[in-house]
C-alpha cells in the first residue's frame, strides 16, 4: 500500500506554463532549435544599474535576514513607484514583499480563502489562480468571457456569479493569457458591482507597465478610494524590469490583512532574498528609460506576432492591449492529420506545433479557454519570424502543399 499523501492536492493541476517550458527545454537539450513562445519571460537583461546595485550589496555584506515582509528601503521604493506609476500612494504597512507575485498571490489565498468559500475568476485566466484557490480548499467559480467582447467580463456576468459564499474576485489587467486590458470605464462598471457586495477584490497588475498604442492602465485604488479597505493589488518586478529570476513580488493590502500575511510568511519562507530586495528597490527607484525601451520593443513584437499568426490559414488572433501574449483561436487547424492522430483540440495543436514546427506555445485549455493557444512574444523578432515561418511550413505541409 503506498503511504497516503495529502488529499489537498489531488484536484490540483501542475503549472501548464512551466510544464511546456520544460518540454521545450527537453527538445533543446537534444540539439533542436525551439521557438520560445511558451513561458512568459522577457528575454531582456535587467537594467545595468540594477545589477550594479546588487553587486555592491553583496560586497557590503547584505547577507542576512531582513524584516519578514520586506526591507524599509524596498517598501519605501514600492510606495513611491506606486504613486509615480499608478497614481495613488500606499503606506509601508500595506506592503508585503514576497518571493515573486505568484508567492504573494499564494499568501493571499492562505490568508483569505477557506473551504466553502467561492472565488470568482473570469476565464481565460492565468493558470495559477484556480489552482491556488483549490490548494487551500476553496472553490473557483469561473465566469466565461467572449473574444468579441475583448475577453473582458461585464458587470452583469460578474453580478450573476456572486453568491453569499463569494469571498473574492480575481482580476488580471492587462491579462495573462489574452493580453486584454480593462479600460477605466469598464473597470468602474465592475467596481459598482463590487460595492454592492461584501467581498475582496484581488487585482493582479503585474503587466500594468506593458500596454501599447497609448492604452492607459487604471489602478483600482487610484479610481476607487472607497474600496481600498477590501482591495488587494498584486505586482512585482518580473515583467517590468525583466527580473523573473530575482523572485520579488508584493501585495498591497489593507493593514489588517498585511498583519495576517506577515504571520503566513513568517511561518513559511521568512523574507524574500535580501540581495534581490536591494535589486528590486534599485529597479523601482532608478531611471525608468529601460522600461520604456522594453515596452517599445514589446509593442513591435506584438504587431509582428499577431500579424504573423493572422497570416496563417486557420488561425485567428485578436490584437491585445497589453502584456506579452497573443491568444489565437486555432480551431481552424482541427482536422489536420498528425503522427498521434487527427488534431481535435487546442492541446493537440500545441503538441503538434512543438513536434512538427519546434514551436513551444501553451494550449488554451489550462487557461480555461479551449480552442485557443497562447503565444508569448517576449522573445526576439527573429525568433518570432522564424517561429511563424515554421508554423506556416507545418500547416502547408499538412494540407498537402509542402
Ligand atoms: N501574475 C501573472 C498574471 C503572471 O503572468 C505571473 C507570471 N509570472 C505572475 C503573476 C507571477 O510572477 P512572478 O512570480 O514571477 O512575480
Ligand atoms: N507567468 C508566466 C507565464 O504564464 C511565467 C510562468 C509561471 O509563472 O507560471 O508563462
CSV table of C-alpha atoms and ligand atoms in Angstrom, one decimal:
chain,number,residue,atom,x,y,z
A,1,UNK,CA,0.0,0.0,0.0
A,2,UNK,CA,1.5,3.4,-0.9
A,3,UNK,CA,1.7,5.7,2.1
A,4,UNK,CA,-1.1,8.3,1.9
A,5,UNK,CA,-0.4,11.8,0.5
A,6,UNK,CA,-2.5,14.9,1.3
A,7,UNK,CA,-5.9,14.9,-0.4
A,8,UNK,CA,-5.5,18.7,-0.7
A,9,UNK,CA,-3.5,18.4,-3.9
A,10,UNK,CA,-5.5,15.6,-5.6
A,11,UNK,CA,-7.6,18.0,-7.7
A,12,UNK,CA,-4.7,20.5,-8.4
A,13,UNK,CA,-3.0,20.6,-11.8
A,14,UNK,CA,0.7,21.4,-12.2
A,15,UNK,CA,1.5,24.7,-13.8
A,16,UNK,CA,0.9,24.2,-17.6
A,17,UNK,CA,3.1,27.2,-18.5
A,18,UNK,CA,6.1,25.8,-16.7
A,19,UNK,CA,5.4,22.3,-18.0
A,20,UNK,CA,5.5,23.4,-21.6
A,21,UNK,CA,8.7,25.3,-20.9
A,22,UNK,CA,10.2,22.1,-19.5
A,23,UNK,CA,9.2,20.2,-22.7
A,24,UNK,CA,10.8,22.8,-24.8
A,25,UNK,CA,14.0,22.6,-22.7
A,26,UNK,CA,14.0,18.8,-23.3
A,27,UNK,CA,13.9,19.2,-27.1
A,28,UNK,CA,16.6,21.9,-26.9
A,29,UNK,CA,18.8,19.6,-24.9
A,30,UNK,CA,18.6,17.2,-27.8
A,31,UNK,CA,20.1,19.9,-30.0
A,32,UNK,CA,16.9,21.2,-31.6
A,33,UNK,CA,16.2,24.9,-32.2
A,34,UNK,CA,12.9,25.5,-30.4
A,35,UNK,CA,11.0,28.7,-30.8
A,36,UNK,CA,10.3,30.1,-27.3
A,37,UNK,CA,6.7,31.2,-27.3
A,38,UNK,CA,5.7,29.2,-24.1
A,39,UNK,CA,6.8,30.7,-20.9
A,40,UNK,CA,6.1,34.4,-20.3
A,41,UNK,CA,9.5,35.6,-19.5
A,42,UNK,CA,11.2,38.7,-21.1
A,43,UNK,CA,14.5,37.8,-22.9
A,44,UNK,CA,16.0,41.2,-21.9
A,45,UNK,CA,18.6,41.7,-19.2
A,46,UNK,CA,17.6,43.8,-16.2
A,47,UNK,CA,18.8,47.4,-16.4
A,48,UNK,CA,22.6,47.7,-15.8
A,49,UNK,CA,22.2,49.9,-12.7
A,50,UNK,CA,20.1,47.2,-11.1
A,51,UNK,CA,22.8,44.6,-11.4
A,52,UNK,CA,25.4,47.0,-10.2
A,53,UNK,CA,23.3,47.8,-7.1
A,54,UNK,CA,23.0,44.0,-6.4
A,55,UNK,CA,26.8,43.5,-6.7
A,56,UNK,CA,27.5,46.4,-4.4
A,57,UNK,CA,25.1,45.0,-1.9
A,58,UNK,CA,26.9,41.7,-1.9
A,59,UNK,CA,30.2,43.4,-1.3
A,60,UNK,CA,28.6,45.5,1.5
A,61,UNK,CA,27.6,42.3,3.3
A,62,UNK,CA,23.8,42.2,2.6
A,63,UNK,CA,23.6,38.5,3.5
A,64,UNK,CA,21.3,38.3,6.4
A,65,UNK,CA,17.6,38.0,7.2
A,66,UNK,CA,15.5,41.1,6.7
A,67,UNK,CA,12.2,42.0,8.1
A,68,UNK,CA,9.8,39.3,7.1
A,69,UNK,CA,7.6,41.4,4.8
A,70,UNK,CA,10.5,43.4,3.2
A,71,UNK,CA,13.1,46.0,4.0
A,72,UNK,CA,12.0,49.5,4.8
A,73,UNK,CA,14.0,50.7,1.8
A,74,UNK,CA,12.2,48.4,-0.6
A,75,UNK,CA,8.8,49.2,0.9
A,76,UNK,CA,9.6,52.9,0.5
A,77,UNK,CA,10.6,52.3,-3.1
A,78,UNK,CA,7.3,50.4,-3.8
A,79,UNK,CA,5.2,53.2,-2.2
A,80,UNK,CA,7.0,55.9,-4.3
A,81,UNK,CA,6.9,53.9,-7.5
A,82,UNK,CA,3.2,53.1,-7.0
A,83,UNK,CA,2.5,56.8,-6.6
A,84,UNK,CA,4.6,57.7,-9.7
A,85,UNK,CA,3.2,54.9,-12.0
A,86,UNK,CA,-0.2,54.1,-10.6
A,87,UNK,CA,-1.5,57.4,-9.2
A,88,UNK,CA,-2.0,56.5,-5.5
A,89,UNK,CA,0.4,56.2,-2.6
A,90,UNK,CA,0.1,53.1,-0.4
A,91,UNK,CA,1.6,53.1,3.2
A,92,UNK,CA,4.5,50.9,4.0
A,93,UNK,CA,2.4,48.8,6.4
A,94,UNK,CA,0.2,47.9,3.4
A,95,UNK,CA,3.1,46.2,1.6
A,96,UNK,CA,4.1,42.6,1.9
A,97,UNK,CA,7.2,41.7,-0.2
A,98,UNK,CA,7.3,38.0,-1.2
A,99,UNK,CA,9.3,35.7,-3.4
A,100,UNK,CA,7.5,36.7,-6.6
A,101,UNK,CA,3.9,37.8,-7.4
A,102,UNK,CA,2.9,34.1,-7.5
A,103,UNK,CA,4.0,33.7,-3.9
A,104,UNK,CA,2.2,37.0,-3.0
A,105,UNK,CA,-1.0,35.5,-4.5
A,106,UNK,CA,-0.5,32.3,-2.7
A,107,UNK,CA,-0.1,34.1,0.7
A,108,UNK,CA,-3.3,35.9,0.0
A,109,UNK,CA,-5.0,32.6,-0.8
A,110,UNK,CA,-3.8,31.2,2.6
A,111,UNK,CA,-4.8,34.4,4.4
A,112,UNK,CA,-8.3,34.7,2.9
A,113,UNK,CA,-9.9,31.6,1.3
A,114,UNK,CA,-11.4,28.7,3.3
A,115,UNK,CA,-13.3,25.6,2.4
A,116,UNK,CA,-16.8,26.7,1.4
A,117,UNK,CA,-15.6,30.0,0.0
A,118,UNK,CA,-16.1,30.8,-3.7
A,119,UNK,CA,-13.6,32.8,-5.6
A,120,UNK,CA,-14.8,34.4,-8.9
A,121,UNK,CA,-12.3,34.2,-11.7
A,122,UNK,CA,-13.0,35.3,-15.3
A,123,UNK,CA,-11.8,32.9,-18.0
A,124,UNK,CA,-9.4,32.9,-19.8
A,125,UNK,CA,-7.4,33.1,-16.5
A,126,UNK,CA,-3.8,32.7,-15.6
A,127,UNK,CA,-3.2,29.0,-14.8
A,128,UNK,CA,-2.3,29.5,-11.1
A,129,UNK,CA,-5.4,31.4,-9.9
A,130,UNK,CA,-7.9,28.5,-9.8
A,131,UNK,CA,-5.2,26.0,-8.7
A,132,UNK,CA,-4.1,28.2,-5.7
A,133,UNK,CA,-7.8,28.5,-4.7
A,134,UNK,CA,-8.2,24.7,-4.8
A,135,UNK,CA,-5.0,24.1,-2.8
A,136,UNK,CA,-6.5,25.9,0.1
A,137,UNK,CA,-9.7,24.0,-0.2
A,138,UNK,CA,-11.9,26.8,-1.6
A,139,UNK,CA,-13.9,26.7,-4.9
A,140,UNK,CA,-13.0,28.7,-8.0
A,141,UNK,CA,-16.1,30.0,-9.8
A,142,UNK,CA,-15.3,30.6,-13.5
A,143,UNK,CA,-17.0,33.3,-15.5
A,144,UNK,CA,-16.7,32.8,-19.2
A,145,UNK,CA,-15.9,35.8,-21.3
A,146,UNK,CA,-16.1,36.2,-25.1
A,147,UNK,CA,-13.4,37.1,-27.6
A,148,UNK,CA,-15.8,39.5,-29.4
A,149,UNK,CA,-16.1,41.4,-26.0
A,150,UNK,CA,-12.3,41.5,-25.8
A,151,UNK,CA,-12.3,38.7,-23.2
A,152,UNK,CA,-13.5,41.2,-20.7
A,153,UNK,CA,-16.0,40.3,-18.0
A,154,UNK,CA,-19.0,42.6,-18.0
A,155,UNK,CA,-20.8,43.8,-14.9
A,156,UNK,CA,-23.9,41.6,-15.4
A,157,UNK,CA,-21.9,38.4,-15.7
A,158,UNK,CA,-20.0,39.3,-12.5
A,159,UNK,CA,-23.2,40.0,-10.7
A,160,UNK,CA,-24.6,36.7,-11.7
A,161,UNK,CA,-21.6,34.8,-10.5
A,162,UNK,CA,-21.7,36.3,-7.0
A,163,UNK,CA,-23.4,34.3,-4.2
A,164,UNK,CA,-23.4,34.6,-0.4
A,165,UNK,CA,-20.4,32.3,-0.4
A,166,UNK,CA,-18.3,34.6,-2.7
A,167,UNK,CA,-15.1,35.6,-0.8
A,168,UNK,CA,-13.2,37.3,-3.5
A,169,UNK,CA,-12.9,38.2,-7.2
A,170,UNK,CA,-9.5,37.9,-9.0
A,171,UNK,CA,-9.0,40.3,-11.9
A,172,UNK,CA,-5.9,40.4,-14.1
A,173,UNK,CA,-5.4,43.5,-16.2
A,174,UNK,CA,-3.6,43.5,-18.6
A,175,UNK,CA,-4.4,39.8,-18.7
A,176,UNK,CA,-2.3,36.7,-18.9
A,177,UNK,CA,-3.1,34.9,-21.2
A,178,UNK,CA,-5.2,37.1,-23.5
A,179,UNK,CA,-3.3,40.5,-23.3
A,180,UNK,CA,-6.8,42.1,-22.9
A,181,UNK,CA,-7.0,45.1,-20.5
A,182,UNK,CA,-9.9,46.8,-18.9
A,183,UNK,CA,-10.4,50.5,-19.8
A,184,UNK,CA,-11.2,52.7,-16.8
A,185,UNK,CA,-14.9,52.9,-17.6
A,186,UNK,CA,-15.1,49.1,-17.8
A,187,UNK,CA,-13.3,48.7,-14.6
A,188,UNK,CA,-15.7,51.2,-12.9
A,189,UNK,CA,-18.7,49.2,-14.0
A,190,UNK,CA,-17.2,46.1,-12.3
A,191,UNK,CA,-16.4,48.2,-9.2
A,192,UNK,CA,-20.0,49.2,-8.9
A,193,UNK,CA,-20.9,45.5,-8.6
A,194,UNK,CA,-18.1,45.0,-6.0
A,195,UNK,CA,-19.5,47.9,-4.0
A,196,UNK,CA,-22.9,46.2,-3.7
A,197,UNK,CA,-21.4,43.0,-2.1
A,198,UNK,CA,-19.3,42.1,0.9
A,199,UNK,CA,-16.2,40.6,-0.8
A,200,UNK,CA,-12.5,41.1,-1.5
A,201,UNK,CA,-11.2,42.3,-4.9
A,202,UNK,CA,-7.8,41.0,-5.9
A,203,UNK,CA,-6.2,42.8,-8.9
A,204,UNK,CA,-3.1,41.4,-10.5
A,205,UNK,CA,-1.3,44.3,-12.1
A,206,UNK,CA,2.0,42.6,-12.9
A,207,UNK,CA,1.7,43.7,-16.6
A,208,UNK,CA,0.5,47.2,-15.9
A,209,UNK,CA,3.6,48.8,-17.4
A,210,UNK,CA,3.2,46.8,-20.6
A,211,UNK,CA,0.4,48.5,-22.5
A,212,UNK,CA,0.5,49.6,-26.1
A,213,UNK,CA,-1.0,52.1,-28.6
A,214,UNK,CA,-1.4,54.6,-25.8
A,215,UNK,CA,-3.8,52.4,-23.8
A,216,UNK,CA,-3.9,53.7,-20.2
A,217,UNK,CA,-4.0,51.3,-17.4
A,218,UNK,CA,-6.2,52.3,-14.5
A,219,UNK,CA,-5.4,51.1,-11.0
A,220,UNK,CA,-8.3,50.3,-8.8
A,221,UNK,CA,-7.1,52.1,-5.6
A,222,UNK,CA,-6.5,55.2,-7.7
A,223,UNK,CA,-10.1,55.3,-9.0
A,224,UNK,CA,-11.9,53.8,-6.0
A,225,UNK,CA,-10.6,55.2,-2.8
A,226,UNK,CA,-13.7,53.8,-1.0
A,227,UNK,CA,-12.8,50.2,-1.9
A,228,UNK,CA,-9.3,50.4,-0.6
A,229,UNK,CA,-10.3,48.6,2.6
A,230,UNK,CA,-11.0,45.5,0.5
A,231,UNK,CA,-8.8,45.8,-2.5
A,232,UNK,CA,-5.6,43.7,-2.8
A,233,UNK,CA,-3.2,44.7,-5.5
A,234,UNK,CA,-0.5,42.3,-6.7
A,235,UNK,CA,2.6,43.4,-8.6
A,236,UNK,CA,6.3,42.7,-8.9
A,237,UNK,CA,9.5,43.3,-10.9
A,238,UNK,CA,9.5,40.1,-13.0
A,239,UNK,CA,7.9,41.6,-16.1
A,240,UNK,CA,8.5,45.3,-16.0
A,241,UNK,CA,12.2,45.0,-15.3
A,242,UNK,CA,12.9,41.6,-16.8
A,243,UNK,CA,13.8,40.2,-13.4
A,244,UNK,CA,11.9,36.9,-13.3
A,245,UNK,CA,14.7,35.0,-11.6
A,246,UNK,CA,15.2,37.5,-8.8
A,247,UNK,CA,11.8,36.5,-7.4
A,248,UNK,CA,10.5,39.7,-6.0
A,249,UNK,CA,6.7,40.4,-6.0
A,250,UNK,CA,4.4,42.0,-3.5
A,251,UNK,CA,0.9,42.7,-2.4
A,252,UNK,CA,-0.7,46.0,-1.4
A,253,UNK,CA,-3.5,45.2,1.1
A,254,UNK,CA,-5.3,46.9,4.0
A,255,UNK,CA,-3.1,46.7,7.1
A,256,UNK,CA,-5.3,44.1,8.9
A,257,UNK,CA,-4.6,41.7,6.0
A,258,UNK,CA,-0.9,42.6,5.9
A,259,UNK,CA,-0.6,41.5,9.5
A,260,UNK,CA,-2.0,38.1,8.6
A,261,UNK,CA,0.3,37.8,5.6
A,262,UNK,CA,3.2,38.6,7.9
A,263,UNK,CA,2.2,35.6,10.0
A,264,UNK,CA,1.8,33.3,7.0
A,265,UNK,CA,5.2,34.3,5.6
A,266,UNK,CA,7.0,34.3,9.0
A,267,UNK,CA,5.9,30.6,9.3
A,268,UNK,CA,6.9,29.7,5.7
A,269,UNK,CA,9.5,31.5,3.7
A,270,UNK,CA,10.6,34.3,6.0
A,271,UNK,CA,11.8,37.2,3.9
A,272,UNK,CA,12.5,37.3,0.1
A,273,UNK,CA,16.2,37.1,-0.7
A,274,UNK,CA,18.0,40.2,0.8
A,275,UNK,CA,20.1,41.0,-2.3
A,276,UNK,CA,17.1,40.6,-4.5
A,277,UNK,CA,15.3,43.2,-2.4
A,278,UNK,CA,18.1,45.6,-3.0
A,279,UNK,CA,18.0,45.0,-6.7
A,280,UNK,CA,14.2,45.5,-6.8
A,281,UNK,CA,14.5,48.8,-4.9
A,282,UNK,CA,17.1,49.9,-7.4
A,283,UNK,CA,14.9,48.9,-10.3
A,284,UNK,CA,11.9,50.9,-8.9
A,285,UNK,CA,13.8,54.0,-7.8
A,286,UNK,CA,16.3,54.3,-10.6
A,287,UNK,CA,15.9,55.7,-14.2
A,288,UNK,CA,12.9,54.2,-16.0
A,289,UNK,CA,14.3,54.5,-19.5
A,290,UNK,CA,14.8,50.8,-19.8
A,291,UNK,CA,11.2,50.2,-19.0
A,292,UNK,CA,10.1,52.4,-21.9
A,293,UNK,CA,12.6,50.8,-24.3
A,294,UNK,CA,11.5,47.3,-23.4
A,295,UNK,CA,7.8,48.3,-23.8
A,296,UNK,CA,8.5,49.8,-27.2
A,297,UNK,CA,10.3,46.6,-28.2
A,298,UNK,CA,7.3,44.5,-27.0
A,299,UNK,CA,4.9,46.7,-29.0
A,300,UNK,CA,6.8,45.9,-32.2
A,301,UNK,CA,7.0,42.2,-31.3
A,302,UNK,CA,3.3,42.2,-30.6
A,303,UNK,CA,2.5,43.5,-34.1
A,304,UNK,CA,4.8,41.0,-35.7
A,305,UNK,CA,3.5,38.1,-33.8
A,306,UNK,CA,-0.2,39.0,-34.3
A,307,UNK,CA,0.2,39.8,-38.0
A,308,UNK,CA,2.3,36.6,-38.4
A,309,UNK,CA,-0.4,34.4,-36.8
A,310,UNK,CA,-3.1,36.1,-38.7
A,311,UNK,CA,-1.3,35.3,-42.0
A,312,UNK,CA,-1.6,31.5,-41.3
A,313,UNK,CA,-4.7,29.9,-42.7
A,314,UNK,CA,-6.8,28.5,-39.9
A,315,UNK,CA,-5.6,30.9,-37.2
A,316,UNK,CA,-7.3,34.0,-36.0
A,317,UNK,CA,-5.9,36.4,-33.5
A,318,UNK,CA,-7.2,39.4,-31.6
A,319,UNK,CA,-4.8,42.4,-31.2
A,320,UNK,CA,-4.1,42.6,-27.4
A,321,UNK,CA,-3.8,45.9,-25.5
A,322,UNK,CA,-1.0,44.7,-23.2
A,323,UNK,CA,1.2,42.1,-21.6
A,324,UNK,CA,3.3,40.0,-24.0
A,325,UNK,CA,0.9,37.3,-25.2
A,326,UNK,CA,-1.0,36.7,-28.4
A,327,UNK,CA,-4.0,34.5,-27.8
A,328,UNK,CA,-5.0,32.8,-31.0
A,329,UNK,CA,-8.1,30.9,-32.0
A,330,UNK,CA,-6.7,27.7,-33.6
A,331,UNK,CA,-9.9,25.8,-34.2
A,332,UNK,CA,-9.3,26.3,-37.9
A,333,UNK,CA,-6.4,23.8,-37.6
A,334,UNK,CA,-8.6,21.0,-36.3
A,335,UNK,CA,-8.7,18.1,-38.7
A,336,UNK,CA,-5.0,18.2,-39.6
A,337,UNK,CA,-3.5,14.7,-39.5
A,338,UNK,CA,-0.7,14.3,-37.1
A,339,UNK,CA,1.5,11.4,-36.1
A,340,UNK,CA,-0.6,11.0,-32.9
A,341,UNK,CA,-3.9,11.0,-34.8
A,342,UNK,CA,-6.0,13.9,-36.2
A,343,UNK,CA,-5.8,17.2,-34.4
A,344,UNK,CA,-9.0,17.7,-32.4
A,345,UNK,CA,-8.2,20.1,-29.5
A,346,UNK,CA,-6.0,23.0,-28.6
A,347,UNK,CA,-3.9,20.6,-26.6
A,348,UNK,CA,-3.3,18.6,-29.8
A,349,UNK,CA,-2.4,21.8,-31.7
A,350,UNK,CA,0.2,22.9,-29.1
A,351,UNK,CA,1.7,19.4,-29.0
A,352,UNK,CA,1.7,19.2,-32.8
A,353,UNK,CA,3.4,22.7,-33.1
A,354,UNK,CA,6.1,21.5,-30.7
A,355,UNK,CA,6.8,18.3,-32.5
A,356,UNK,CA,6.3,19.4,-36.1
A,357,UNK,CA,7.4,23.0,-36.0
A,358,UNK,CA,9.5,23.1,-32.9
A,359,UNK,CA,7.3,25.9,-31.7
A,360,UNK,CA,6.7,26.0,-27.9
A,361,UNK,CA,3.4,27.5,-27.0
A,362,UNK,CA,0.8,26.9,-24.3
A,363,UNK,CA,-2.7,25.4,-25.1
A,364,UNK,CA,-5.7,27.4,-24.0
A,365,UNK,CA,-7.4,24.6,-22.0
A,366,UNK,CA,-5.3,25.1,-18.9
A,367,UNK,CA,-6.2,28.8,-19.1
A,368,UNK,CA,-9.9,27.9,-19.2
A,369,UNK,CA,-10.1,28.6,-23.0
A,370,UNK,CA,-10.4,25.5,-25.1
A,371,UNK,CA,-9.9,26.3,-28.8
A,372,UNK,CA,-7.1,28.8,-28.2
A,373,UNK,CA,-3.3,28.7,-27.9
A,374,UNK,CA,-1.1,31.3,-26.2
A,375,UNK,CA,2.0,32.6,-27.9
A,376,UNK,CA,4.4,34.6,-25.8
A,377,UNK,CA,6.2,37.3,-27.8
A,378,UNK,CA,8.8,38.1,-25.1
A,379,UNK,CA,11.5,36.9,-27.4
A,380,UNK,CA,13.5,38.4,-30.3
A,381,UNK,CA,11.9,39.5,-33.6
A,382,UNK,CA,14.0,36.9,-35.5
A,383,UNK,CA,12.6,34.1,-33.2
A,384,UNK,CA,9.0,35.4,-33.9
A,385,UNK,CA,9.7,35.4,-37.7
A,386,UNK,CA,11.3,32.0,-37.5
A,387,UNK,CA,8.6,30.5,-35.4
A,388,UNK,CA,5.8,31.9,-37.7
A,389,UNK,CA,7.5,30.5,-40.8
A,390,UNK,CA,7.9,27.1,-39.0
A,391,UNK,CA,4.2,27.1,-38.2
A,392,UNK,CA,3.3,28.1,-41.8
A,393,UNK,CA,5.6,25.4,-43.2
A,394,UNK,CA,4.0,22.7,-40.9
A,395,UNK,CA,0.4,23.9,-41.8
A,396,UNK,CA,1.2,24.0,-45.5
A,397,UNK,CA,2.8,20.5,-45.5
A,398,UNK,CA,-0.1,19.1,-43.5
A,399,UNK,CA,-2.5,20.3,-46.2
A,400,UNK,CA,-0.5,18.6,-48.9
A,401,UNK,CA,1.2,21.8,-50.1
A,402,UNK,CA,4.7,21.1,-48.8
B,1,LIG,N1,0.6,37.0,-12.2
B,1,LIG,C1,0.6,36.8,-13.6
B,1,LIG,C2,-0.7,37.2,-14.3
B,1,LIG,C3,1.6,36.2,-14.2
B,1,LIG,O1,1.6,36.1,-15.5
B,1,LIG,C4,2.7,35.8,-13.5
B,1,LIG,C5,3.8,35.1,-14.3
B,1,LIG,N2,5.0,35.2,-13.9
B,1,LIG,C6,2.7,36.1,-12.1
B,1,LIG,C7,1.6,36.7,-11.5
B,1,LIG,C8,3.9,35.7,-11.2
B,1,LIG,O2,5.0,36.4,-11.4
B,1,LIG,P1,6.3,36.3,-10.5
B,1,LIG,O3,6.0,35.2,-9.5
B,1,LIG,O4,7.4,36.0,-11.4
B,1,LIG,O5,6.5,37.6,-9.9
B,2,LIG,N1,3.6,33.8,-15.7
B,2,LIG,C1,4.4,33.3,-16.7
B,2,LIG,C2,3.6,32.5,-17.7
B,2,LIG,O1,2.4,32.5,-17.7
B,2,LIG,C3,5.6,32.5,-16.2
B,2,LIG,C4,5.3,31.1,-15.8
B,2,LIG,C5,4.6,31.0,-14.5
B,2,LIG,O2,4.9,31.7,-13.6
B,2,LIG,O3,3.7,30.2,-14.4
B,2,LIG,O4,4.2,32.0,-18.7
